[in-house]
Amino acid sequence: MFCRRYGASTEKVRRPRETGVRIGARQLRGWTAAAGDESGQALVLALGGCFVLIAAAIALVAIAGAVTGKGRVQRAADLAAISAVRSMRDDLPKLLSPPRLPNGAPNPSHIGKSTYLARARDAAVAAGRHNEVGPGHLRIAFPDRSSFAPVRAKATVVGELDLGSGAPPEVEASAEAEAEAAAPVTSAGGEGPAVASGGGYSGPLVYRNGEGMRPDVAAAYDRMSAAAAADGITLIVVSGFRSDAEQAELFAAHPDPKWVAPPGTSLHRCATELDLGPESAYGWLAANAGRFGFLQRYSWEAWHYGFTAGPAPCSDAGNAVMGPGQDAAPPGGATLPSFVPARFRDPLVDSAARWNVSAALLAAQLMAESNFNPFAVSPVGAEGIAQFMPDTAASYGLADPFDPVEAIDAQAHLMSDLIHQFGSPELALAAYNAGPAPVEACHCVPAIPETSAYVARIMALLGGAGALVVPAFEVRLVA
């Protein structure tokens, strides 16, 4: 959805020189004196009307040129801002990747923030040239430059325009546009939440046929689906991860525990179970699914297969499974991104397990909130490593927001409540930043620049750390 933010957009059209009009008036007076009769007077009136029309036409040309000029300048500003943010979106994984490899060597995939912003500026300047706006008439700024991962750009275009023949030659116009890379409240594929919540699994979700599953389950399913296709069988995922709330609705509609497990007992809440189809594939699945780590869970459900070749369902090790192409991380603090200081790793893992929230999500949030500074204080009075406001701290029993262990546990508790309330980590993050009311009003990340940038930075940080598949950030002009 695109909406423009116009700043102090101004436009000045210099009026046509008045000398030409005065010459016409003198000619008109001479013609009137020579005629001296009614026909001459009629001619004078007719010519006077013609001059009025000519003057009006000149004014209309000036106005039309101004409108056209404003549109051209605004379009150039829009495209420059969007081009800068597209560059930032594409470079975010490089900015957030570790500066050094595990062996201590420089990471060739990493770029510093100065390079990241320079590349964005170059992209904006290239877009300006393409729209006939030179660097001297284009200013690029980054409103969230002080952030560790800026995602906003502002383009301002100012200059004189040559509108061609028939229009005043001295038209000045200016326009500005601001764009951001905002993370949608969905997975990278757009099917649903990027991180599971409300069940027994709190890690990243990967989607097949619109159904979520643990990343290692998806990788095994892909291998099985390819083998089935080679044998002329097409597999379809009918159902995958289900939250306890979704299971409760299903059980209410079909209250027979033989066919539908009661809420809180179904293995679908662990993101390891797949209901597969079509019926014509049941025979192939029974004969081949075991080769790919899948087990038919119940003899009377020919469609239900659980993944048994990875970590146990609804386990801490299962929550730590990484995205495609990455190995499952070992249990404990090593499941956290590498940017987490050693002293905070155990508190994060313990609180994440206590409140069933992703430890990596909490870690990325702390990075965005305070850069892991236990003594941080914001200009509006937020305190500590998790930046609690006093009222919120009190409501969560946080006596000392500057105690990082207590603050991390309160943060995990609050995030758990917000995830359950809003159904996704992205919306929970938005509510943590802006308060629940704006999120409730639209059930979306509200159109507050600070909040949308906050959510985008945290989700991008998760992707750069390998804790989550990088979401497909949408590039948009902001209001």
Coordinates of C-alpha atoms in Angstrom, one line a residue:
M1 CA 0.0 0.0 0.0
F2 CA 1.5 3.3 -1.0
C3 CA 0.8 6.6 0.6
R4 CA 2.9 9.7 0.2
R5 CA 4.3 11.9 2.9
Y6 CA 4.6 15.5 1.6
G7 CA 6.8 17.7 3.5
A8 CA 7.1 21.4 3.0
S9 CA 6.4 20.9 -0.7
T10 CA 6.4 24.3 -2.3
E11 CA 6.2 25.6 -5.8
K12 CA 6.8 29.1 -7.2
V13 CA 6.0 30.2 -10.7
R14 CA 7.4 33.5 -11.8
R15 CA 4.8 35.5 -13.6
P16 CA 5.2 36.4 -17.3
R17 CA 6.9 39.8 -17.9
E18 CA 4.3 42.5 -17.8
T19 CA 6.0 44.6 -20.6
G20 CA 4.4 42.5 -23.3
V21 CA 0.9 43.3 -21.9
R22 CA 1.6 47.0 -21.7
I23 CA 2.8 47.1 -25.4
G24 CA -0.5 45.5 -26.4
A25 CA -2.4 48.1 -24.5
R26 CA -0.6 51.0 -26.3
Q27 CA -1.4 49.4 -29.6
L28 CA -5.0 49.1 -28.6
R29 CA -5.2 52.8 -27.7
G30 CA -3.7 53.7 -31.1
W31 CA -6.2 51.6 -33.0
T32 CA -9.1 53.1 -31.1
A33 CA -8.1 56.7 -32.0
A34 CA -7.8 56.0 -35.6
A35 CA -11.2 54.3 -35.9
G36 CA -13.4 56.8 -34.3
D37 CA -16.7 55.0 -35.1
E38 CA -18.8 52.3 -33.7
S39 CA -17.2 49.6 -35.9
G40 CA -13.8 50.7 -34.5
Q41 CA -15.2 50.6 -31.0
A42 CA -16.5 47.1 -31.7
L43 CA -13.1 46.1 -33.0
V44 CA -11.5 47.5 -29.9
L45 CA -13.8 45.5 -27.7
A46 CA -13.2 42.3 -29.7
L47 CA -9.4 42.8 -29.5
G48 CA -9.6 43.6 -25.8
G49 CA -11.5 40.3 -25.3
C50 CA -8.8 38.5 -27.3
F51 CA -6.0 40.0 -25.0
V52 CA -8.0 38.9 -21.9
L53 CA -8.2 35.4 -23.3
I54 CA -4.5 35.4 -24.2
A55 CA -3.6 36.5 -20.7
A56 CA -5.8 33.8 -19.2
A57 CA -4.2 31.2 -21.4
I58 CA -0.7 32.3 -20.3
A59 CA -1.8 32.0 -16.7
L60 CA -3.3 28.5 -17.3
V61 CA -0.1 27.4 -19.0
A62 CA 1.9 28.6 -16.0
I63 CA -0.5 26.7 -13.6
A64 CA -0.4 23.6 -15.8
G65 CA 3.4 23.7 -15.9
A66 CA 3.5 24.1 -12.1
V67 CA 1.2 21.1 -11.6
T68 CA 3.2 19.0 -14.0
G69 CA 6.5 20.1 -12.4
K70 CA 5.2 19.2 -9.0
G71 CA 4.2 15.7 -10.2
R72 CA 7.6 15.2 -11.8
V73 CA 9.5 16.3 -8.7
Q74 CA 7.4 14.3 -6.3
R75 CA 7.7 11.2 -8.5
A76 CA 11.5 11.6 -8.5
A77 CA 11.6 12.0 -4.7
D78 CA 9.3 8.9 -4.3
L79 CA 11.5 6.8 -6.5
A80 CA 14.8 7.9 -4.9
A81 CA 13.5 7.1 -1.4
I82 CA 12.1 3.7 -2.5
S83 CA 15.4 2.9 -4.3
A84 CA 17.4 3.7 -1.1
V85 CA 15.2 1.5 1.0
R86 CA 15.3 -1.4 -1.5
S87 CA 19.0 -1.3 -1.2
M88 CA 18.8 -1.3 2.6
R89 CA 16.3 -4.2 2.5
D90 CA 18.6 -6.3 0.3
D91 CA 21.7 -5.4 2.4
L92 CA 20.2 -6.0 5.8
P93 CA 21.4 -9.6 6.1
K94 CA 24.9 -8.4 5.3
L95 CA 24.8 -5.7 7.8
L96 CA 23.5 -8.0 10.5
S97 CA 25.8 -11.0 9.8
P98 CA 28.7 -11.4 12.2
P99 CA 31.8 -9.3 11.4
R100 CA 34.0 -12.4 11.9
L101 CA 33.7 -16.1 11.1
P102 CA 33.9 -18.7 14.0
N103 CA 37.6 -19.1 13.2
G104 CA 38.3 -15.4 13.7
A105 CA 38.7 -14.5 10.1
P106 CA 36.8 -11.5 8.6
N107 CA 33.4 -12.5 7.3
P108 CA 33.3 -11.6 3.6
S109 CA 29.5 -11.5 3.8
H110 CA 29.5 -8.7 6.4
I111 CA 29.3 -5.0 5.6
G112 CA 29.5 -2.1 8.1
K113 CA 26.8 0.5 8.6
S114 CA 28.7 3.2 6.8
T115 CA 29.0 1.0 3.7
Y116 CA 25.3 -0.1 4.1
L117 CA 24.2 3.6 4.1
A118 CA 26.6 4.6 1.3
R119 CA 25.1 1.8 -0.9
A120 CA 21.6 3.1 -0.2
R121 CA 22.6 6.6 -1.0
D122 CA 24.2 5.5 -4.3
A123 CA 21.0 3.7 -5.2
A124 CA 18.9 6.8 -4.5
V125 CA 21.3 9.0 -6.6
A126 CA 21.1 6.5 -9.5
A127 CA 17.3 6.7 -9.4
G128 CA 17.5 10.5 -9.4
R129 CA 19.7 10.5 -12.5
H130 CA 17.3 8.1 -14.2
N131 CA 14.6 10.7 -13.6
E132 CA 16.7 13.6 -14.7
V133 CA 17.5 14.9 -11.2
G134 CA 21.2 15.4 -10.7
P135 CA 23.0 14.9 -7.3
G136 CA 23.1 18.6 -6.7
H137 CA 19.3 18.7 -6.5
L138 CA 18.8 15.5 -4.4
R139 CA 19.3 15.3 -0.7
I140 CA 19.2 11.8 1.0
A141 CA 18.8 11.4 4.8
F142 CA 18.3 8.5 7.1
P143 CA 15.9 9.4 9.9
D144 CA 16.8 6.3 12.0
R145 CA 20.6 6.5 11.2
S146 CA 21.5 6.2 14.9
S147 CA 19.9 2.7 15.0
F148 CA 22.1 -0.3 14.7
A149 CA 20.0 -1.3 11.6
P150 CA 18.5 1.7 9.9
V151 CA 15.5 0.9 7.6
R152 CA 14.2 4.4 6.6
A153 CA 15.3 6.9 4.0
K154 CA 14.1 10.4 3.2
A155 CA 14.6 12.0 -0.2
T156 CA 14.2 15.7 -1.0
V157 CA 14.4 17.1 -4.5
V158 CA 14.7 20.8 -5.1
G159 CA 15.5 22.6 -8.4
E160 CA 14.3 24.6 -11.4
L161 CA 12.5 22.7 -14.1
D162 CA 12.5 23.1 -17.8
L163 CA 8.9 22.4 -18.8
G164 CA 9.4 22.9 -22.5
S165 CA 8.0 25.3 -25.0
G166 CA 4.8 27.1 -24.2
A167 CA 5.4 27.2 -20.5
P168 CA 7.2 29.7 -18.3
P169 CA 11.0 28.9 -18.2
E170 CA 11.5 29.7 -14.5
V171 CA 9.5 27.1 -12.5
E172 CA 10.9 26.1 -9.1
A173 CA 9.5 23.1 -7.2
S174 CA 10.5 20.9 -4.3
A175 CA 9.1 17.7 -2.9
E176 CA 10.1 15.1 -0.3
A177 CA 9.3 11.4 0.3
E178 CA 10.1 9.0 3.0
A179 CA 10.2 5.2 2.7
E180 CA 10.8 2.3 5.0
A181 CA 11.5 -1.4 4.9
A182 CA 8.7 -2.8 7.1
A183 CA 8.3 -6.4 8.0
P184 CA 4.9 -7.8 7.2
V185 CA 3.2 -9.8 10.0
T186 CA 3.7 -13.0 8.2
S187 CA 6.3 -15.6 7.4
A188 CA 8.8 -15.1 4.6
G189 CA 6.4 -16.9 2.3
G190 CA 3.5 -14.7 3.4
E191 CA 1.4 -17.7 4.6
G192 CA 1.2 -17.0 8.4
P193 CA 3.2 -16.1 11.5
A194 CA 7.0 -16.4 11.1
V195 CA 7.4 -17.7 14.6
A196 CA 5.0 -20.2 16.3
S197 CA 3.1 -19.3 19.4
G198 CA 0.2 -20.5 21.4
G199 CA 1.2 -24.2 21.4
G200 CA 4.0 -26.4 22.5
Y201 CA 6.5 -25.1 20.0
S202 CA 7.9 -21.5 19.8
G203 CA 10.5 -21.6 17.0
P204 CA 10.4 -20.5 13.4
L205 CA 7.7 -21.8 11.0
V206 CA 8.3 -22.9 7.4
Y207 CA 5.2 -23.3 5.2
R208 CA 4.2 -25.8 2.6
N209 CA 0.7 -25.6 1.0
G210 CA 0.0 -22.8 3.5
E211 CA 0.6 -25.0 6.5
G212 CA 3.4 -24.3 9.1
M213 CA 5.9 -26.8 10.3
R214 CA 9.3 -26.9 12.0
P215 CA 12.2 -26.2 9.6
D216 CA 13.7 -29.6 9.7
V217 CA 10.3 -31.2 9.1
A218 CA 9.9 -29.0 6.0
A219 CA 13.3 -30.1 4.7
A220 CA 12.4 -33.8 5.2
Y221 CA 9.0 -33.3 3.6
D222 CA 10.6 -31.6 0.6
R223 CA 12.8 -34.7 0.0
M224 CA 9.8 -37.0 0.4
S225 CA 7.6 -34.9 -1.9
A226 CA 10.3 -35.0 -4.6
A227 CA 10.6 -38.8 -4.3
A228 CA 6.9 -39.1 -4.5
A229 CA 6.7 -36.9 -7.6
A230 CA 9.4 -39.1 -9.3
D231 CA 7.0 -42.0 -8.7
G232 CA 4.1 -40.1 -10.2
I233 CA 2.5 -39.2 -6.8
T234 CA 1.7 -35.6 -5.8
L235 CA 1.7 -34.9 -2.0
I236 CA -0.4 -32.2 -0.4
V237 CA 0.0 -30.9 3.2
V238 CA -3.6 -30.7 4.5
S239 CA -2.7 -29.6 8.1
G240 CA 0.5 -28.7 10.0
F241 CA 1.1 -26.7 13.1
R242 CA -2.0 -25.9 15.2
S243 CA -2.1 -23.7 18.3
D244 CA -4.0 -24.8 21.3
A245 CA -6.8 -22.3 20.5
E246 CA -7.1 -23.8 17.0
Q247 CA -7.2 -27.3 18.4
A248 CA -9.9 -26.2 20.8
E249 CA -12.1 -25.0 17.9
L250 CA -11.5 -28.2 16.0
F251 CA -12.3 -30.3 19.0
A252 CA -15.5 -28.3 19.7
A253 CA -16.7 -29.1 16.2
H254 CA -15.7 -32.8 16.4
P255 CA -15.6 -33.8 20.1
D256 CA -14.4 -37.4 19.5
P257 CA -11.0 -37.9 21.0
K258 CA -10.4 -40.8 18.6
W259 CA -10.4 -38.5 15.7
V260 CA -9.5 -35.1 17.2
A261 CA -7.2 -34.8 20.2
P262 CA -8.4 -32.5 23.1
P263 CA -6.7 -29.1 23.3
G264 CA -3.2 -29.3 24.7
T265 CA -2.6 -33.0 23.8
S266 CA -2.3 -33.0 20.0
L267 CA 1.2 -33.3 18.6
H268 CA 0.2 -30.8 15.9
R269 CA 1.0 -28.2 18.6
C270 CA 4.7 -29.3 18.3
A271 CA 5.0 -28.5 14.5
T272 CA 6.2 -32.0 13.8
E273 CA 2.9 -33.5 12.6
L274 CA 1.6 -33.4 9.0
D275 CA -1.8 -34.5 7.7
L276 CA -1.1 -35.5 4.1
G277 CA -3.1 -36.2 1.0
P278 CA -4.6 -37.0 -1.4
E279 CA -6.1 -40.4 -0.6
S280 CA -4.4 -41.8 -3.6
A281 CA -1.0 -41.2 -1.9
Y282 CA -1.8 -43.2 1.2
G283 CA -0.3 -46.4 -0.2
W284 CA 2.9 -44.7 -1.3
L285 CA 3.3 -43.0 2.1
A286 CA 2.8 -46.3 4.0
A287 CA 5.6 -47.9 2.0
N288 CA 8.0 -45.0 1.8
A289 CA 7.5 -42.3 4.5
G290 CA 9.9 -44.1 6.9
R291 CA 12.8 -43.5 4.6
F292 CA 12.4 -39.7 5.2
G293 CA 12.0 -39.8 8.9
F294 CA 8.2 -39.9 9.1
L295 CA 6.1 -42.3 11.1
Q296 CA 2.3 -43.0 10.7
R297 CA 1.1 -42.1 14.1
Y298 CA -2.2 -44.0 14.3
S299 CA -3.2 -47.0 12.3
W300 CA -6.7 -45.6 11.8
E301 CA -5.4 -42.3 10.3
A302 CA -3.7 -43.1 7.1
W303 CA -3.0 -39.4 6.5
H304 CA -1.3 -38.5 9.8
Y305 CA 2.5 -38.6 9.8
G306 CA 4.9 -37.4 12.5
F307 CA 8.5 -36.5 12.0
T308 CA 10.8 -38.7 14.2
A309 CA 14.2 -38.2 12.8
G310 CA 14.9 -34.9 14.6
P311 CA 14.5 -33.5 18.1
A312 CA 11.5 -34.8 20.1
P313 CA 8.2 -33.0 19.6
C314 CA 7.6 -30.0 21.9
S315 CA 11.2 -30.0 23.3
D316 CA 13.8 -27.3 23.9
A317 CA 16.0 -28.9 21.2
G318 CA 13.0 -28.7 18.8
N319 CA 12.6 -25.0 19.5
A320 CA 16.3 -24.5 18.7
V321 CA 16.1 -26.0 15.2
M322 CA 17.3 -23.4 12.7
G323 CA 16.2 -22.5 9.3
P324 CA 16.8 -24.3 6.0
G325 CA 20.4 -25.1 5.3
Q326 CA 21.4 -24.8 9.0
D327 CA 22.0 -27.4 11.5
A328 CA 20.1 -27.6 14.8
A329 CA 21.9 -25.8 17.4
P330 CA 23.0 -27.6 20.6
P331 CA 20.9 -27.1 23.7
G332 CA 21.6 -24.4 26.2
G333 CA 23.0 -20.9 25.7
A334 CA 24.6 -21.9 22.3
T335 CA 21.1 -21.8 20.8
L336 CA 21.3 -18.0 21.0
P337 CA 22.6 -15.7 18.3
S338 CA 26.4 -15.0 18.6
F339 CA 25.8 -11.3 19.4
V340 CA 24.4 -12.1 22.9
P341 CA 27.0 -11.3 25.7
A342 CA 28.0 -14.4 27.7
R343 CA 26.6 -13.1 31.0
F344 CA 23.1 -12.9 29.6
R345 CA 22.9 -16.2 27.8
D346 CA 21.7 -18.4 30.6
P347 CA 19.1 -15.9 31.9
L348 CA 17.7 -15.6 28.4
V349 CA 17.5 -19.4 27.9
D350 CA 16.0 -19.9 31.4
S351 CA 13.3 -17.2 31.0
A352 CA 12.5 -18.3 27.4
A353 CA 11.8 -21.8 28.6
R354 CA 9.8 -20.6 31.6
W355 CA 7.5 -18.5 29.5
N356 CA 7.6 -20.5 26.2
V357 CA 9.0 -17.7 24.1
S358 CA 11.8 -17.9 21.6
A359 CA 15.1 -17.0 23.3
A360 CA 16.5 -15.6 20.0
L361 CA 13.5 -13.3 19.8
L362 CA 14.1 -12.0 23.3
A363 CA 17.8 -11.5 22.5
A364 CA 17.1 -9.5 19.4
Q365 CA 14.6 -7.4 21.3
L366 CA 17.2 -6.6 24.0
M367 CA 19.7 -5.6 21.3
A368 CA 17.2 -3.2 19.8
E369 CA 16.0 -1.8 23.2
S370 CA 19.3 -1.2 25.0
N371 CA 22.2 -2.9 23.1
F372 CA 22.4 -5.1 26.3
N373 CA 23.0 -2.1 28.6
P374 CA 21.5 -2.9 32.0
F375 CA 21.7 0.7 33.0
A376 CA 20.1 2.3 29.9
V377 CA 17.5 5.1 30.5
S378 CA 15.5 6.5 27.6
P379 CA 14.5 10.1 27.2
V380 CA 10.9 9.1 28.1
G381 CA 11.8 7.3 31.2
A382 CA 12.1 3.6 30.1
E383 CA 14.7 1.9 32.2
G384 CA 17.1 -1.0 32.1
I385 CA 18.1 -3.7 29.7
A386 CA 14.5 -4.3 28.6
Q387 CA 13.5 -0.7 28.8
F388 CA 10.5 -1.1 31.1
M389 CA 8.3 2.0 31.9
P390 CA 7.7 2.2 35.7
D391 CA 4.0 1.3 35.5
T392 CA 4.6 -1.7 33.3
A393 CA 7.5 -2.9 35.5
A394 CA 5.2 -2.7 38.6
S395 CA 2.4 -4.6 36.9
Y396 CA 4.9 -7.4 36.1
G397 CA 6.4 -7.5 39.6
L398 CA 9.7 -6.0 38.4
A399 CA 11.1 -4.3 41.5
D400 CA 14.4 -3.3 39.9
P401 CA 14.4 -2.7 36.2
F402 CA 18.2 -2.3 36.3
D403 CA 18.6 -5.9 37.5
P404 CA 19.1 -7.7 34.1
V405 CA 18.1 -11.1 35.3
E406 CA 14.8 -9.9 36.7
A407 CA 14.2 -7.6 33.8
I408 CA 14.8 -10.4 31.2
D409 CA 12.3 -12.6 33.1
A410 CA 9.7 -9.8 33.1
Q411 CA 10.4 -9.2 29.4
A412 CA 9.8 -12.9 28.6
H413 CA 6.6 -12.8 30.7
L414 CA 5.3 -9.7 29.0
M415 CA 6.2 -11.0 25.5
S416 CA 4.4 -14.3 26.3
D417 CA 1.3 -12.5 27.2
L418 CA 1.4 -10.2 24.2
I419 CA 2.0 -13.2 21.8
H420 CA -1.0 -15.0 23.3
Q421 CA -3.1 -11.8 23.0
F422 CA -2.2 -10.9 19.4
G423 CA -1.2 -14.3 17.9
S424 CA 2.1 -13.4 16.4
P425 CA 5.6 -12.2 17.6
E426 CA 5.5 -9.3 15.2
L427 CA 2.3 -7.9 16.7
A428 CA 3.6 -8.6 20.2
L429 CA 6.7 -6.6 19.4
A430 CA 4.6 -3.7 18.1
A431 CA 2.5 -3.8 21.3
Y432 CA 5.7 -3.9 23.4
N433 CA 6.9 -0.7 21.6
A434 CA 3.6 1.3 21.1
G435 CA 1.3 -0.3 23.7
P436 CA -1.5 -2.7 23.1
A437 CA -4.2 -0.2 22.1
P438 CA -2.9 0.8 18.7
V439 CA -2.3 -2.8 17.8
E440 CA -5.8 -3.8 18.9
A441 CA -7.3 -1.0 16.8
C442 CA -6.1 -2.5 13.5
H443 CA -4.7 -5.9 14.4
C444 CA -1.6 -4.9 12.6
V445 CA 1.7 -3.2 13.1
P446 CA 0.4 0.4 13.4
A447 CA 1.5 3.1 11.0
I448 CA 3.8 4.6 13.6
P449 CA 7.3 5.1 12.0
E450 CA 9.2 4.3 15.2
T451 CA 7.1 1.1 15.8
S452 CA 7.3 -0.3 12.3
A453 CA 11.0 0.4 12.2
Y454 CA 11.4 -1.3 15.6
V455 CA 9.6 -4.5 14.4
A456 CA 11.5 -4.5 11.1
R457 CA 14.9 -4.2 12.9
I458 CA 14.2 -7.0 15.3
M459 CA 13.0 -9.4 12.6
A460 CA 15.9 -8.5 10.4
L461 CA 18.3 -9.1 13.3
L462 CA 16.8 -12.5 13.8
G463 CA 17.3 -13.3 10.1
G464 CA 20.9 -12.0 10.1
A465 CA 21.7 -14.1 13.1
G466 CA 20.4 -17.2 11.4
A467 CA 17.7 -17.6 14.1
L468 CA 14.9 -17.1 11.6
V469 CA 14.5 -17.0 7.8
V470 CA 14.7 -13.3 6.9
P471 CA 11.2 -12.0 6.3
A472 CA 10.2 -10.6 2.9
F473 CA 10.4 -6.9 3.9
E474 CA 8.0 -4.8 2.0
V475 CA 9.2 -1.4 0.7
R476 CA 6.7 1.4 1.1
L477 CA 6.3 5.1 1.3
V478 CA 5.2 6.2 4.8
A479 CA 2.6 8.7 5.8

